[in-house]
Each structure stands twice: as structure tokens, then as C-alpha cells.
Short mmCIF file of C-alpha atoms and ligand atoms in Angstrom, two decimals:
data_model
loop_
_atom_site.label_atom_id
_atom_site.label_comp_id
_atom_site.label_asym_id
_atom_site.label_seq_id
_atom_site.Cartn_x
_atom_site.Cartn_y
_atom_site.Cartn_z
CA UNK Z 1043 12.27 -18.93 19.21
CA UNK Z 1044 14.03 -15.54 20.30
CA UNK Z 1045 17.05 -16.06 17.78
CA UNK Z 1046 18.28 -12.34 17.09
CA UNK Z 1047 20.18 -14.16 14.62
CA UNK Z 1048 17.40 -15.33 12.60
CA UNK Z 1049 17.23 -13.75 9.62
CA UNK Z 1050 13.32 -12.97 8.11
CA UNK Z 1051 11.09 -15.55 10.22
CA UNK Z 1052 8.55 -17.18 7.29
CA UNK Z 1053 6.23 -15.84 9.63
CA UNK Z 1054 3.30 -15.52 7.44
CA UNK Z 1055 1.35 -18.82 6.29
CA UNK Z 1056 -2.33 -18.75 5.31
CA UNK Z 1057 -1.85 -21.65 2.91
CA UNK Z 1058 -4.71 -22.79 4.42
CA UNK Z 1059 -7.41 -20.73 3.58
CA UNK Z 1060 -9.22 -20.23 0.71
CA UNK Z 1061 -8.70 -17.24 -1.69
CA UNK Z 1062 -11.74 -14.57 -1.90
CA UNK Z 1063 -15.11 -16.50 -1.36
CA UNK Z 1064 -17.32 -16.00 -4.42
CA UNK Z 1065 -20.46 -12.61 -3.14
CA UNK Z 1066 -18.47 -11.33 -0.07
CA UNK Z 1067 -16.75 -7.93 -2.52
CA UNK Z 1068 -16.27 -5.11 -0.07
CA UNK Z 1069 -19.07 -2.28 -0.93
CA UNK Z 1070 -20.55 0.91 0.47
CA UNK Z 1071 -23.36 2.51 0.53
CA UNK Z 1072 -23.20 5.26 -1.34
CA UNK Z 1073 -20.48 4.55 -3.69
CA UNK Z 1074 -22.15 3.46 -7.37
CA UNK Z 1075 -19.45 3.28 -9.45
CA UNK Z 1076 -16.76 3.27 -6.62
CA UNK Z 1077 -18.08 -0.51 -5.80
CA UNK Z 1078 -17.89 -1.84 -9.20
CA UNK Z 1079 -14.55 -0.87 -9.07
CA UNK Z 1080 -13.56 -3.02 -5.98
CA UNK Z 1081 -15.47 -6.31 -7.32
CA UNK Z 1082 -13.48 -5.31 -10.81
CA UNK Z 1083 -10.13 -5.81 -9.04
CA UNK Z 1084 -12.15 -8.75 -6.80
CA UNK Z 1085 -11.58 -6.54 -3.61
CA UNK Z 1086 -12.93 -8.84 -0.85
CA UNK Z 1087 -13.55 -8.69 2.89
CA UNK Z 1088 -11.12 -11.95 3.32
CA UNK Z 1089 -8.72 -9.22 1.44
CA UNK Z 1090 -9.52 -7.23 4.29
CA UNK Z 1091 -9.11 -9.61 6.80
CA UNK Z 1092 -5.90 -11.01 5.34
CA UNK Z 1093 -4.60 -7.32 5.66
CA UNK Z 1094 -5.17 -6.79 9.45
CA UNK Z 1095 -2.84 -9.84 9.49
CA UNK Z 1096 -0.06 -8.95 7.36
CA UNK Z 1097 0.24 -5.54 9.28
CA UNK Z 1098 2.82 -7.15 12.16
CA UNK Z 1099 5.48 -7.80 9.21
CA UNK Z 1100 4.70 -4.76 7.63
CA UNK Z 1101 5.40 -3.13 10.56
CA UNK Z 1102 8.36 -4.69 11.00
CA UNK Z 1103 9.79 -3.84 7.73
CA UNK Z 1104 8.21 -0.44 7.38
CA UNK Z 1105 11.55 1.74 7.92
CA UNK Z 1106 13.32 -0.53 4.90
CA UNK Z 1107 10.13 0.58 2.85
CA UNK Z 1108 10.31 3.71 2.96
CA UNK Z 1109 13.69 4.71 3.13
CA UNK Z 1110 13.76 2.99 -0.13
CA UNK Z 1111 10.57 4.25 -1.59
CA UNK Z 1112 12.34 7.44 -1.03
CA UNK Z 1113 15.39 7.14 -1.85
CA UNK Z 1114 14.17 6.45 -5.36
CA UNK Z 1115 11.96 9.10 -5.38
CA UNK Z 1116 14.59 11.36 -4.38
CA UNK Z 1117 16.96 10.15 -7.01
CA UNK Z 1118 14.90 11.96 -9.62
CA UNK Z 1119 15.72 15.64 -9.32
CA UNK Z 1120 12.59 17.08 -10.19
CA UNK Z 1121 10.69 14.86 -7.41
CA UNK Z 1122 13.35 16.23 -4.77
CA UNK Z 1123 12.94 19.80 -6.28
CA UNK Z 1124 9.21 19.47 -4.88
CA UNK Z 1125 9.77 17.94 -2.09
CA UNK Z 1126 12.24 20.64 -1.06
CA UNK Z 1127 9.95 23.62 -2.24
CA UNK Z 1128 6.61 22.02 -0.39
CA UNK Z 1129 7.82 19.93 2.36
CA UNK Z 1130 11.01 17.78 3.88
CA UNK Z 1131 11.85 14.69 3.86
CA UNK Z 1132 11.73 14.24 7.47
CA UNK Z 1133 8.27 15.15 7.14
CA UNK Z 1134 7.29 13.23 4.55
CA UNK Z 1135 8.56 9.56 6.02
CA UNK Z 1136 6.52 10.31 8.97
CA UNK Z 1137 3.23 10.89 6.76
CA UNK Z 1138 3.94 8.24 4.66
CA UNK Z 1139 4.51 6.05 6.92
CA UNK Z 1140 1.32 6.04 8.16
CA UNK Z 1141 -0.16 5.97 4.95
CA UNK Z 1142 0.85 3.30 4.44
CA UNK Z 1143 0.13 1.77 8.45
CA UNK Z 1144 -3.31 2.73 7.38
CA UNK Z 1145 -3.82 -0.01 4.83
CA UNK Z 1146 -3.11 -2.56 6.72
CA UNK Z 1147 -6.12 -1.86 9.12
CA UNK Z 1148 -7.94 -3.10 6.44
CA UNK Z 1149 -10.80 -0.39 6.95
CA UNK Z 1150 -11.79 0.82 3.43
CA UNK Z 1151 -14.64 2.97 4.31
CA UNK Z 1152 -16.15 6.94 3.33
CA UNK Z 1153 -12.83 7.76 5.73
CA UNK Z 1154 -10.15 5.95 4.20
CA UNK Z 1155 -11.52 6.71 0.84
CA UNK Z 1156 -11.98 10.82 1.41
CA UNK Z 1157 -8.56 10.71 2.67
CA UNK Z 1158 -7.01 9.02 0.10
CA UNK Z 1159 -9.34 11.59 -2.37
CA UNK Z 1160 -7.82 14.62 -0.32
CA UNK Z 1161 -4.25 14.01 -0.55
CA UNK Z 1162 -4.45 13.19 -4.62
CA UNK Z 1163 -4.96 16.58 -4.45
CA UNK Z 1164 -1.83 17.70 -2.56
CA UNK Z 1165 -0.34 16.11 -5.17
CA UNK Z 1166 -1.80 17.47 -7.78
CA UNK Z 1167 -1.39 20.82 -6.21
CA UNK Z 1168 2.06 20.80 -5.46
CA UNK Z 1169 2.66 19.25 -9.05
CA UNK Z 1170 2.94 15.89 -9.28
CA UNK Z 1171 2.25 14.62 -12.77
CA UNK Z 1172 0.88 11.40 -12.35
CA UNK Z 1173 3.54 9.44 -14.41
CA UNK Z 1174 5.56 10.34 -11.54
CA UNK Z 1175 2.74 8.79 -9.27
CA UNK Z 1176 2.58 6.39 -10.89
CA UNK Z 1177 6.10 4.85 -10.88
CA UNK Z 1178 6.77 5.83 -7.59
CA UNK Z 1179 3.66 2.66 -6.54
CA UNK Z 1180 5.50 0.63 -8.96
CA UNK Z 1181 8.68 1.48 -6.61
CA UNK Z 1182 6.96 0.09 -3.79
CA UNK Z 1183 5.08 -2.40 -5.36
CA UNK Z 1184 8.27 -4.08 -6.08
CA UNK Z 1185 9.68 -3.64 -2.04
CA UNK Z 1186 5.98 -4.99 -0.88
CA UNK Z 1187 6.74 -8.10 -3.00
CA UNK Z 1188 10.40 -8.36 -1.97
CA UNK Z 1189 9.45 -7.95 1.70
CA UNK Z 1190 6.15 -10.52 1.33
CA UNK Z 1191 8.81 -12.94 -0.74
CA UNK Z 1192 10.49 -12.40 2.24
CA UNK Z 1193 8.05 -13.29 4.78
CA UNK Z 1194 6.58 -16.25 3.51
CA UNK Z 1195 7.49 -19.81 2.59
CA UNK Z 1196 5.11 -21.54 0.69
CA UNK Z 1197 3.66 -20.15 -2.53
CA UNK Z 1198 -0.01 -20.50 -2.15
CA UNK Z 1199 0.99 -17.96 0.85
CA UNK Z 1200 3.20 -15.92 -1.53
CA UNK Z 1201 0.21 -15.14 -4.49
CA UNK Z 1202 -2.43 -14.71 -1.95
CA UNK Z 1203 -0.90 -11.73 -0.37
CA UNK Z 1204 1.02 -10.24 -3.34
CA UNK Z 1205 -2.87 -10.40 -4.66
CA UNK Z 1206 -4.12 -8.72 -1.84
CA UNK Z 1207 -1.60 -6.05 -1.40
CA UNK Z 1208 -1.39 -5.37 -5.11
CA UNK Z 1209 -5.68 -4.83 -5.09
CA UNK Z 1210 -4.53 -2.20 -2.34
CA UNK Z 1211 -2.35 -0.41 -3.94
CA UNK Z 1212 -4.31 -0.58 -7.61
CA UNK Z 1213 -7.32 1.28 -6.00
CA UNK Z 1214 -5.20 3.24 -4.07
CA UNK Z 1215 -3.96 4.34 -8.02
CA UNK Z 1216 -7.26 4.74 -9.22
CA UNK Z 1217 -8.41 7.05 -6.39
CA UNK Z 1218 -5.18 9.20 -7.75
CA UNK Z 1219 -6.51 8.99 -11.36
CA UNK Z 1220 -10.30 9.34 -11.09
C1 HEM V 576 1.99 14.59 0.71
C2 HEM V 576 1.70 10.02 0.10
C3 HEM V 576 3.98 9.91 -3.77
C4 HEM V 576 5.35 14.78 -2.79
C5 HEM V 576 1.52 13.26 1.23
C6 HEM V 576 1.11 13.00 2.51
C7 HEM V 576 1.32 11.73 1.92
C8 HEM V 576 1.69 11.06 0.88
C9 HEM V 576 0.50 10.65 3.25
C10 HEM V 576 0.93 13.62 3.40
C11 HEM V 576 -0.42 14.33 3.04
C12 HEM V 576 -0.62 15.44 4.34
O1 HEM V 576 -0.42 15.91 4.39
O2 HEM V 576 -1.91 14.78 4.68
C13 HEM V 576 2.51 9.65 -0.74
C14 HEM V 576 2.00 8.43 -1.85
C15 HEM V 576 2.78 8.75 -2.47
C16 HEM V 576 3.38 9.16 -2.87
C17 HEM V 576 1.07 6.94 -1.22
C18 HEM V 576 3.09 7.29 -3.62
C19 HEM V 576 2.69 5.95 -3.27
C20 HEM V 576 4.61 11.94 -3.51
C21 HEM V 576 5.71 11.70 -4.47
C22 HEM V 576 6.02 12.73 -4.50
C23 HEM V 576 4.87 13.38 -3.04
C24 HEM V 576 6.98 11.07 -5.94
C25 HEM V 576 7.44 13.60 -4.82
C26 HEM V 576 7.53 15.03 -5.25
C27 HEM V 576 4.84 15.20 -1.21
C28 HEM V 576 4.45 16.64 -1.23
C29 HEM V 576 3.99 16.28 -0.36
C30 HEM V 576 3.45 14.93 -0.01
C31 HEM V 576 5.80 17.74 -1.80
C32 HEM V 576 3.38 17.59 0.97
C33 HEM V 576 2.34 18.28 0.66
C34 HEM V 576 2.58 19.22 1.17
O3 HEM V 576 2.11 18.76 2.43
O4 HEM V 576 1.70 20.71 1.58
N1 HEM V 576 2.08 12.29 0.54
N2 HEM V 576 3.00 10.40 -1.70
N3 HEM V 576 4.58 12.82 -2.79
N4 HEM V 576 4.08 14.37 -1.22
FE1 HEM V 576 3.17 12.19 -1.15
#
């Protein structure tokens, strides 16, 4: 069905799949405490698989997600000032887009973790306080949940995808607050 007029296509349907399987928590070599954090939020290999399956839908909606994000950030004068002093909106839109799509590669490895710690540092340097960082994450989460709701049509799939995506957003926040 190539009907271009059809609205959001309910293209995700994972209701047949069981959620987290005990014993398959995601682990990384040499990251004792981080592994415990990931276990605590129940981040499993099944979640990482699911992210990869969700990626095309995120790609379809990425402009909307990024626009909503920057509209809310730019609504705060203090944050707009930080951006204009250190970067530009166009530049940040491009980097955030890459950053978000990367989450949906479902590849949480050393490089992924190191990159996020580095980005946390960059934000520290530009003087972004944690309260704004966390507000920005909630905004991102609100938009994600809206998109997931639009793109799914059964409760189990919605629950699964929302749980998975919020786990990854929470992991980002844990790394930032470290
Ligand atoms: C840089 C992500 C929130 C301001 C970046 C970069 C990423 C990123 C991926 C690029 C780092 C690089 O150059 O490699 C995020 C995420 C956020 C967030 C995931 C929260 C969900 C914010 C907020 C502000 C902000 C709320 C508001 C001031 C900046 C600035 C830079 C930057 C100014 C550029 C720093 C520089 O290039 O020197 N951010 N960001 N970010 N972000 Fe954020």
C-alpha cells in the first residue's frame, strides 16, 4: 500500500514477542558498576534488538523530534544564549540527529559509553546545569512517546517500545549525571 495520503502507518507490531528474558541483561567487559546500573533498569539484549527494529520509524519522524526538542530549548532565554555563544542551532540539530539515531543502532559498547561521557563533559563546559539537561530529556521523552503511540496500534507493542526507549534515555541521563 503506497498511499501517500495515509497518516502514520502503525508500522510497529511486536505483540507476539515476549519482553525481557531473564538472564539476558546487557553487559560490558570491565564496567562493573555500569553493568549493575544496566541490570537495575532491566536493559536486555531483547531491548537492543527492539531498538534496531524501531529505527526506521524513528528515522521517519526524526525531523519532528528534533524540531520539537529545539523549540522547547529555545523557549528558554538562558539556553538559547548558551547555544548562540558556543554553537549554532543548525549545527546542534545535525549533531543531535546523529546522536539520537545512534541510540537505535542498539549497540551499547565501550565507544557508545565513552562518547556519551564526552558529550556530558561538553555540556558541563558550556555551563548547562543538570536541571536543564534533565528537562531537555523529558521533552525528548514526551515527543518519543507521542511518536510511538502514533506508530503502533496495540497496547503490548506500545508498552514494550516505550519501556525500551525510556530505558535508553534513562541510561543517557545516568551517564550525564555521573
Ligand atoms: C553539543 C546532545 C541538551 C547545548 C551537543 C552534542 C550532542 C548533544 C550530541 C554534540 C557534541 C559534539 O560536538 O560532538 C544533547 C542531548 C541533550 C542536549 C542528547 C539532551 C537531551 C542540550 C541543551 C542545551 C545544549 C538543553 C542548551 C543550552 C549544547 C551546546 C553544544 C552541544 C552549546 C555545543 C558545544 C560545543 O560545540 O562547544 N549536545 N544536548 N544541549 N549542546 Fe547539547
